[in-house]
XYZ file of C-alpha atoms in Angstrom:
515
model
C 14.098 -34.424 31.368
C 16.312 -31.443 31.790
C 19.102 -32.657 29.433
C 16.209 -33.565 26.871
C 15.006 -30.151 26.713
C 18.339 -28.695 26.931
C 19.495 -30.951 23.524
C 16.018 -29.950 22.066
C 16.498 -25.922 22.361
C 20.276 -26.569 21.106
C 18.962 -28.221 18.271
C 16.278 -25.517 17.461
C 18.977 -22.920 17.931
C 21.477 -24.720 15.606
C 18.896 -25.104 13.048
C 17.774 -21.466 13.182
C 21.495 -20.414 12.941
C 22.064 -22.475 9.973
C 18.943 -21.033 8.445
C 20.294 -17.364 9.328
C 23.557 -18.123 7.536
C 21.623 -19.726 4.654
C 19.247 -16.637 4.189
C 22.677 -14.292 4.473
C 24.274 -16.567 1.965
C 21.343 -15.856 -0.495
C 21.456 -12.135 -0.285
C 25.194 -12.127 -0.714
C 24.364 -14.218 -3.965
C 22.666 -10.691 -4.955
C 25.936 -8.513 -3.865
C 24.241 -7.419 -0.546
C 25.291 -7.987 3.157
C 22.731 -9.008 5.917
C 22.413 -5.809 7.669
C 18.757 -5.591 8.501
C 17.682 -8.405 11.115
C 15.944 -11.151 9.736
C 13.359 -11.886 12.463
C 10.104 -12.135 10.657
C 8.445 -15.439 10.259
C 5.040 -15.960 8.018
C 2.727 -14.322 10.259
C 4.516 -11.165 10.324
C 5.090 -11.267 6.541
C 1.427 -11.794 6.222
C 0.924 -8.721 8.426
C 2.935 -6.468 6.449
C 1.101 -7.263 3.315
C -2.404 -6.950 5.257
C -1.604 -3.785 7.090
C -0.527 -1.832 4.129
C -3.758 -2.682 2.321
C -5.832 -1.956 5.709
C -9.561 -2.446 4.576
C -10.763 -0.742 7.760
C -8.602 1.923 6.968
C -9.304 2.306 3.402
C -13.085 1.384 3.142
C -13.920 3.779 5.878
C -11.897 6.771 4.381
C -13.172 6.013 0.668
C -16.610 4.528 1.237
C -18.630 7.674 0.994
C -16.500 8.746 -2.218
C -17.680 5.435 -4.088
C -20.991 5.716 -3.279
C -21.329 9.263 -3.726
C -20.358 8.713 -7.456
C -21.916 5.060 -8.070
C -24.615 4.873 -5.756
C -25.075 0.955 -4.290
C -23.726 -0.450 -7.548
C -20.239 0.861 -6.668
C -19.908 -2.547 -4.912
C -19.500 -4.377 -8.032
C -16.340 -2.424 -8.783
C -14.853 -4.129 -5.892
C -14.877 -7.741 -7.437
C -13.396 -6.457 -10.702
C -10.392 -4.641 -9.140
C -9.978 -7.321 -6.890
C -9.408 -9.762 -9.895
C -7.212 -7.425 -11.626
C -5.032 -7.100 -8.701
C -5.034 -10.724 -8.070
C -3.229 -10.992 -11.474
C -0.901 -8.385 -10.549
C -0.243 -10.388 -7.213
C 0.317 -13.547 -8.856
C 3.006 -11.979 -11.186
C 4.800 -10.203 -7.982
C 4.607 -13.824 -6.346
C 6.641 -15.402 -8.917
C 9.166 -12.382 -8.495
C 9.456 -12.181 -4.538
C 10.404 -16.009 -5.240
C 13.497 -15.499 -7.720
C 14.169 -11.972 -5.972
C 13.974 -11.890 -2.430
C 15.140 -8.213 -1.635
C 14.268 -5.115 -0.216
C 12.715 -2.320 -2.287
C 10.927 -5.108 -4.085
C 9.572 -2.894 -7.177
C 12.646 -1.053 -7.798
C 14.800 -4.342 -7.694
C 12.414 -6.388 -9.724
C 12.026 -3.754 -12.321
C 15.950 -3.429 -12.680
C 16.417 -7.037 -13.353
C 13.707 -7.027 -15.924
C 14.789 -3.827 -17.757
C 17.599 -2.040 -17.188
C 19.094 0.231 -14.089
C 17.739 3.313 -15.521
C 14.153 2.094 -15.902
C 14.255 0.328 -12.866
C 15.550 3.669 -11.104
C 12.194 5.330 -12.314
C 10.174 2.379 -11.215
C 11.600 2.554 -7.734
C 11.675 6.503 -7.714
C 8.145 6.663 -8.746
C 7.103 3.865 -5.847
C 8.985 5.256 -3.327
C 7.377 9.163 -4.044
C 3.916 7.198 -4.017
C 4.430 5.541 -0.853
C 5.478 8.931 1.024
C 1.985 10.103 -0.502
C 0.213 7.161 0.403
C 1.481 7.586 4.177
C 0.262 10.681 4.173
C -3.241 9.995 2.818
C -3.628 6.726 5.445
C -2.798 9.165 8.315
C -5.550 11.470 7.168
C -8.114 9.138 7.504
C -7.750 9.301 10.930
C -10.176 12.390 10.245
C -12.887 9.813 9.303
C -13.334 8.240 12.641
C -11.979 9.947 15.711
C -14.324 12.844 15.667
C -17.049 10.422 15.497
C -15.829 8.959 18.432
C -15.266 11.734 20.650
C -15.945 15.339 19.607
C -12.894 16.474 21.474
C -10.973 15.000 18.448
C -12.086 17.944 16.452
C -9.685 20.341 17.481
C -10.296 22.993 14.584
C -13.597 24.464 13.722
C -16.849 22.296 14.338
C -17.694 20.657 10.911
C -15.841 17.005 11.053
C -16.296 16.197 7.445
C -12.970 15.436 5.644
C -14.559 17.664 2.679
C -15.260 20.847 4.466
C -12.561 23.502 5.501
C -12.466 22.777 9.374
C -12.594 18.945 8.810
C -9.614 19.161 6.481
C -7.710 21.324 8.732
C -8.197 19.067 11.472
C -7.453 16.093 9.607
C -3.856 17.564 8.547
C -2.961 18.245 12.346
C -4.409 14.259 13.526
C -2.249 13.231 10.418
C 0.830 14.581 11.851
C 0.510 13.652 15.233
C 0.088 10.372 13.909
C 3.327 10.220 11.800
C 5.183 11.510 14.780
C 4.489 8.426 16.573
C 5.162 6.223 13.744
C 8.317 7.426 12.767
C 9.287 6.873 16.425
C 8.334 3.196 16.419
C 10.109 2.816 13.037
C 13.385 3.948 14.984
C 13.109 1.403 17.502
C 13.727 -2.006 16.580
C 12.111 -4.124 13.821
C 11.080 -6.444 16.538
C 9.247 -4.016 18.020
C 7.670 -2.746 14.847
C 6.637 -6.203 13.785
C 5.298 -6.996 17.303
C 2.744 -3.810 17.005
C 2.184 -4.687 13.348
C 1.033 -8.544 14.298
C -1.035 -7.138 16.814
C -2.604 -4.389 15.066
C -3.559 -6.844 12.112
C -4.963 -9.416 14.405
C -7.365 -6.708 16.015
C -8.317 -5.195 12.546
C -8.987 -8.761 11.377
C -11.481 -9.336 14.750
C -12.790 -6.130 14.328
C -13.477 -6.184 10.716
C -15.317 -9.563 10.844
C -17.305 -8.530 13.574
C -18.327 -5.270 11.942
C -19.484 -7.379 8.677
C -21.231 -9.805 11.201
C -23.164 -6.891 12.686
C -24.017 -4.911 9.121
C -25.380 -8.170 7.871
C -27.315 -9.020 11.003
C -28.817 -5.357 10.781
C -30.051 -5.208 7.078
C -32.398 -2.714 5.792
C -32.652 -3.916 2.166
C -32.160 -6.712 0.101
C -28.891 -7.316 -1.993
C -30.662 -6.483 -5.249
C -30.347 -2.881 -4.298
C -26.756 -3.086 -5.449
C -27.769 -3.215 -9.167
C -28.846 0.121 -9.019
C -26.612 3.085 -9.293
C -28.259 6.704 -7.636
C -25.235 8.148 -7.652
C -23.737 10.994 -9.928
C -22.327 9.149 -13.250
C -24.957 6.528 -14.018
C -23.444 2.854 -14.475
C -20.174 4.140 -16.413
C -19.495 6.457 -13.250
C -19.933 3.723 -11.087
C -17.539 1.547 -12.508
C -14.996 4.031 -13.382
C -15.002 6.677 -10.360
C -16.674 4.522 -7.737
C -13.912 1.877 -8.717
C -11.335 4.506 -7.048
C -12.703 2.984 -3.446
C -11.500 -0.610 -4.786
C -8.128 0.705 -6.453
C -7.433 2.467 -3.287
C -7.760 -0.328 -0.585
C -6.382 -3.045 -2.646
C -2.748 -1.937 -3.092
C 0.533 -2.545 -0.930
C 0.373 -6.320 -0.920
C 3.889 -6.220 -2.312
C 4.857 -5.130 1.166
C 5.930 -8.716 1.944
C 8.208 -8.544 -0.888
C 9.607 -4.982 0.456
C 10.597 -6.818 3.853
C 12.325 -9.908 2.258
C 15.334 -9.402 3.690
C 13.778 -9.254 7.279
C 11.942 -12.385 6.619
C 12.862 -15.862 7.268
C 13.024 -18.086 4.253
C 11.695 -15.097 2.347
C 11.510 -17.215 -1.058
C 8.726 -19.792 -0.065
C 7.255 -17.268 2.557
C 6.668 -13.900 0.744
C 4.976 -15.073 -2.382
C 2.250 -16.862 -0.329
C 1.809 -14.008 2.001
C 1.832 -11.619 -0.847
C -1.294 -13.491 -2.229
C -2.990 -14.283 0.837
C -2.784 -10.835 2.311
C -4.498 -9.757 -0.749
C -7.100 -12.590 -1.110
C -8.310 -12.142 2.623
C -8.210 -8.242 2.576
C -10.369 -8.449 -0.828
C -13.021 -10.723 0.786
C -13.151 -8.704 4.154
C -13.283 -5.436 2.321
C -16.025 -6.915 -0.189
C -18.168 -7.797 2.614
C -17.674 -4.458 4.439
C -18.952 -2.954 1.685
C -21.638 -5.077 0.993
C -22.735 -4.625 4.681
C -22.617 -1.015 4.508
C -25.109 -0.638 1.733
C -27.426 -3.033 2.910
C -27.354 -1.960 6.601
C -27.511 2.064 6.106
C -30.481 3.713 7.417
C -31.092 5.564 4.061
C -29.437 5.554 0.772
C -31.168 8.765 -0.153
C -30.770 11.222 2.986
C -27.137 12.283 1.689
C -25.302 11.316 5.025
C -23.729 7.960 3.317
C -22.231 9.898 0.844
C -20.683 12.196 3.129
C -20.003 10.422 6.435
C -19.812 6.771 4.930
C -19.254 3.659 7.052
C -19.149 5.650 10.481
C -22.695 6.772 9.842
C -24.022 3.695 9.559
C -22.293 1.983 12.451
C -23.081 4.766 14.831
C -26.400 5.085 13.435
C -27.049 1.107 13.095
C -25.540 -0.301 16.108
C -26.242 2.686 18.589
C -23.410 5.191 19.659
C -21.818 2.716 22.429
C -20.908 -0.368 20.482
C -20.694 1.715 17.146
C -17.717 4.001 18.735
C -16.299 0.919 20.044
C -15.826 -0.524 16.570
C -14.485 2.793 15.377
C -11.966 2.916 18.025
C -10.802 -0.637 16.282
C -10.589 1.259 13.060
C -8.226 4.005 14.743
C -5.928 1.161 15.614
C -5.969 -0.209 11.969
C -5.276 3.105 10.564
C -2.169 3.834 12.776
C -0.727 0.343 12.004
C -1.620 0.933 8.332
C 0.345 3.918 8.734
C 3.215 2.438 10.470
C 3.464 -0.528 7.862
C 3.246 1.957 4.748
C 5.949 4.120 6.317
C 8.050 0.894 7.064
C 7.396 -0.249 3.471
C 8.469 3.052 2.063
C 11.788 3.140 4.074
C 12.855 -0.129 3.018
C 12.566 1.130 -0.710
C 14.890 4.064 0.016
C 17.143 2.028 1.716
C 17.292 -0.059 -1.330
C 17.956 2.165 -3.654
C 20.281 4.414 -1.387
C 22.774 1.011 -1.012
C 23.173 1.013 -4.658
C 24.201 4.769 -4.612
C 21.395 5.612 -6.888
C 19.853 8.571 -4.677
C 20.705 11.950 -3.411
C 22.499 11.887 0.045
C 22.791 7.782 -0.235
C 25.162 7.022 2.481
C 23.348 8.299 5.252
C 20.189 6.882 3.630
C 21.866 3.497 3.277
C 23.074 3.187 6.806
C 21.759 0.667 9.090
C 21.846 0.916 13.027
C 23.658 -2.139 14.074
C 21.776 -2.275 17.392
C 18.044 -2.014 16.275
C 18.501 -3.075 12.402
C 16.382 -0.497 11.342
C 17.603 2.207 8.573
C 16.744 5.475 10.356
C 17.509 8.133 7.766
C 14.677 6.795 5.268
C 12.352 6.408 8.182
C 12.649 10.032 8.914
C 12.860 10.983 5.285
C 9.451 9.192 4.604
C 7.707 10.280 8.006
C 8.653 14.019 7.386
C 7.490 14.121 3.456
C 4.344 12.698 4.667
C 3.691 15.361 7.148
C 4.343 18.078 4.969
C 1.751 16.678 2.416
C -0.876 16.622 5.159
C -0.525 20.175 5.879
C -1.521 20.658 2.534
C -5.062 19.738 3.912
C -4.824 22.871 5.836
C -4.788 25.408 2.613
C -8.190 23.485 1.186
C -10.337 20.227 1.572
C -9.776 19.395 -2.120
C -6.170 18.440 -0.965
C -7.567 15.147 0.675
C -8.918 13.575 -2.578
C -6.369 15.075 -4.666
C -3.394 13.571 -2.551
C -5.609 9.927 -2.040
C -5.899 9.608 -6.025
C -2.410 10.691 -6.916
C -0.831 7.834 -4.821
C -2.898 5.281 -6.151
C -2.234 6.278 -9.553
C 1.371 6.484 -8.819
C 1.610 2.902 -7.282
C -0.342 1.455 -10.384
C 2.297 3.070 -12.369
C 5.178 1.342 -10.432
C 3.354 -1.600 -10.801
C 2.665 -1.715 -14.550
C 6.601 -0.389 -14.661
C 7.166 -4.419 -13.309
C 4.508 -6.328 -15.158
C 5.195 -4.621 -18.440
C 9.074 -5.608 -18.675
C 8.445 -9.100 -17.254
C 5.752 -9.590 -20.296
C 8.275 -8.300 -22.639
C 10.930 -10.867 -21.350
C 8.049 -13.815 -21.542
C 7.057 -12.853 -25.129
C 10.781 -12.904 -26.099
C 11.599 -16.209 -24.400
C 14.234 -14.256 -22.046
C 12.305 -14.365 -18.480
C 13.550 -18.069 -17.684
C 11.930 -21.412 -16.540
C 11.869 -20.645 -12.824
C 13.281 -23.976 -11.999
C 15.216 -23.135 -8.825
C 14.339 -24.212 -5.511
C 13.309 -22.548 -2.371
C 14.488 -22.700 1.269
C 12.692 -26.086 2.088
C 14.052 -27.730 -1.413
C 10.647 -27.243 -3.310
C 10.311 -25.603 -6.756
C 9.891 -21.805 -6.264
C 6.444 -20.359 -6.858
C 5.709 -20.343 -10.423
C 2.545 -19.614 -12.816
C 3.682 -21.980 -15.216
C 1.951 -22.222 -18.723
C -0.215 -19.583 -17.131
C 2.646 -16.948 -16.713
C 1.653 -15.662 -20.151
C -1.712 -14.710 -20.555
C -1.938 -13.750 -16.488
C 1.001 -11.221 -17.308
C -0.601 -9.907 -20.312
C -4.029 -9.583 -18.575
C -2.226 -7.944 -15.821
C -0.670 -5.189 -17.891
C -3.813 -4.704 -19.721
C -5.555 -3.957 -16.148
C -2.650 -2.025 -14.920
C -2.359 0.285 -17.690
C -6.414 1.029 -17.844
C -6.424 1.601 -14.071
C -3.596 4.046 -13.925
C -5.179 6.026 -16.952
C -8.913 5.843 -15.148
C -7.268 7.050 -11.741
C -5.025 10.008 -13.449
C -8.096 11.509 -15.735
C -8.467 15.009 -14.908
C -12.186 14.799 -14.284
C -13.656 18.556 -12.934
C -16.251 16.716 -10.899
C -14.064 14.239 -8.941
C -11.301 16.533 -8.514
C -12.505 20.234 -8.609
C -16.137 19.950 -7.525
C -16.528 23.306 -6.601
C -14.656 24.937 -9.379
C -11.990 27.532 -9.332
C -9.034 25.216 -8.316
C -7.650 24.008 -11.539
C -4.607 22.690 -10.119
C -6.534 20.205 -8.035
C -8.107 19.069 -11.265
C -4.878 18.254 -12.760
C -2.828 17.559 -9.649
C -2.277 13.799 -10.161
C -0.920 14.730 -13.718
C 1.209 17.780 -12.393
C 2.443 15.595 -9.674
C 3.493 12.804 -12.009
C 5.280 15.311 -14.422
C 6.824 16.966 -11.427
C 8.377 13.697 -10.077
C 9.488 12.393 -13.296
C 10.983 15.555 -13.915
C 12.963 15.718 -10.575
C 13.828 12.328 -11.287
C 15.128 13.097 -14.643
C 16.985 15.984 -13.648
C 19.147 13.900 -10.706
C 19.931 11.266 -13.032
C 21.242 13.903 -15.432
C 23.281 15.365 -12.547
C 24.350 11.577 -11.634
C 25.692 11.138 -15.020
C 27.492 14.275 -15.241
C 29.092 13.547 -11.932
C 30.120 10.046 -13.101
C 31.469 11.026 -16.610
C 33.568 13.914 -14.828
C 34.983 11.061 -12.147
C 35.913 9.080 -14.703
C 37.689 11.706 -16.658
C 39.865 12.705 -13.824
C 40.956 9.186 -13.383
C-alpha cells in the first residue's frame, strides 16, 4: 500500500512538473520568463474574475443610485448590459486562449493593433483599475455603519452622499487599502486562498440574500415596468444602466492572472465567461429581490440607503446585520482582487520597459512570486483618490463612473482592432490546441457578428457613461468640475500618456544617435 501510494504521488508530482515546464515553455514563446508563481487552478481563476465583479459589493454600492433615477424599471437595464458584456467576454475568451499573458488588455490590444495603440489601451486600463480599487474600497461606507454605528468615525450622517458620510468613506477605504496592500505583498498562494474563501462566502451570502428577499416580497414583479424615477423610461435605460455597467466589469481578471494559472489556454476562457454569467444571474436576482421586498418604494429610503435598508428593515436588525457583514467581506475581497489585477497590468507593461521607473515595477520577488512595486503603486494611488471624498460627497459618484468609463474604453480598444482584423481577414483561424490537446476556444463563424455587436455596445455605453449630465454628477450645482470629471480625467490621463510617449521617443532617438 505504501509503495503504491508513493508511486502514485511520484507520478502526480512528475505530471505537475511536466505541466509547469510546458506552461513555462509556452510563455517563453512570447518572449517572457516564468517569474510569477504558477499555482492557481480553475476555481482560483474563476474567483479572480468573480471577485473583481463582486455582485455584493457593487450592487449594494450602486442600487440606490440606479433606483433613484430609473425607479423599479431600472431592473431591466441589467439583462441589457449583461447581454452586451457577454458579447465582449466572448471576444476576450478567444484572446485569452491565444495570448495567456499578464496585462491582458495591454497585451491583446498590442498584438491586434500596434505597440503605441496597445500602450494607450494598457495605460487607460491601469489608471482605470486604480480608480476602480478606490471606488470598491469606498463601498465599505454603504454597509459598515449599518452594521454598527461605531464605524461612523466622522459626523453623524452615514449616507455616502452627505459630507460626513463621504469623509468617513474615505477614511474606511484607506484602512482597507492598507490591509489589501499587505496581502498583495505576501505570497500569491495567500492572495489566492483569501480570494477563494472570500468568493465562496460571497456566493453563499448572495444566494441566501436572494432567497430571503424573494420570500419576503411586498409586491409582484409587474412593478418593474413602472419607472417612478427622475428621468422616466429613457432615464431608467441610460442613467439607471450605470448600476449594471459598474457591476459587470472585471471579468477579464482571469486573463490578467494567466501567468499564474495552470493550463491557462483552457482554463482562462471558460472562467472569464463563467464568472460573468454567474455574477450576472446573482446580481439580477439581487436587484429584483430588493425591489420586490422593499418596505416602500416611495418613502425615499430605497433611493438613498439602497439594499442595506431593505435587509435591515425586512429581515430585522440581527439577520440583516449578519448578512451585511458578509457583504463587507465581499467588499474587502473585491478590493484585493482589483488591486491584484491592476498590479499585474503595471507589471506586464513595466517588463516591456514602456513605463516610467520600469525596472523596479518589473521586479518580482523570487520568494513570494509577487511584483511588490506595482502593488504599492496601485494601493497608494487608490488611497489618494479615496481622500478626494474628504473634499466633497460628489467625489464618490465621480470616481465610480469615471472608472467604469475608462474600463469600457479600454475594452473597446481591444474589440475594435479585433473587429478590423476580422474584416480584413488577418485575424487568423484559431486552429491551435490548448494544454489538453483540444482546439482553442473559438467563436467560429459567429466571431464577426459577435465582435461587431460587442464594439457597438461598447461605444454606446462609453459615450453614455462619460456624458456630462449635471443631474447625475453635480445635482447640487456649483461644482462644474464634477459634472465634467470623467471627461477631464480621461483627457488628463491620455495627455499624460502622450507626454510620456513623447519623452520616451526623444530618449530613444538620442540613445540611437549616441551609438
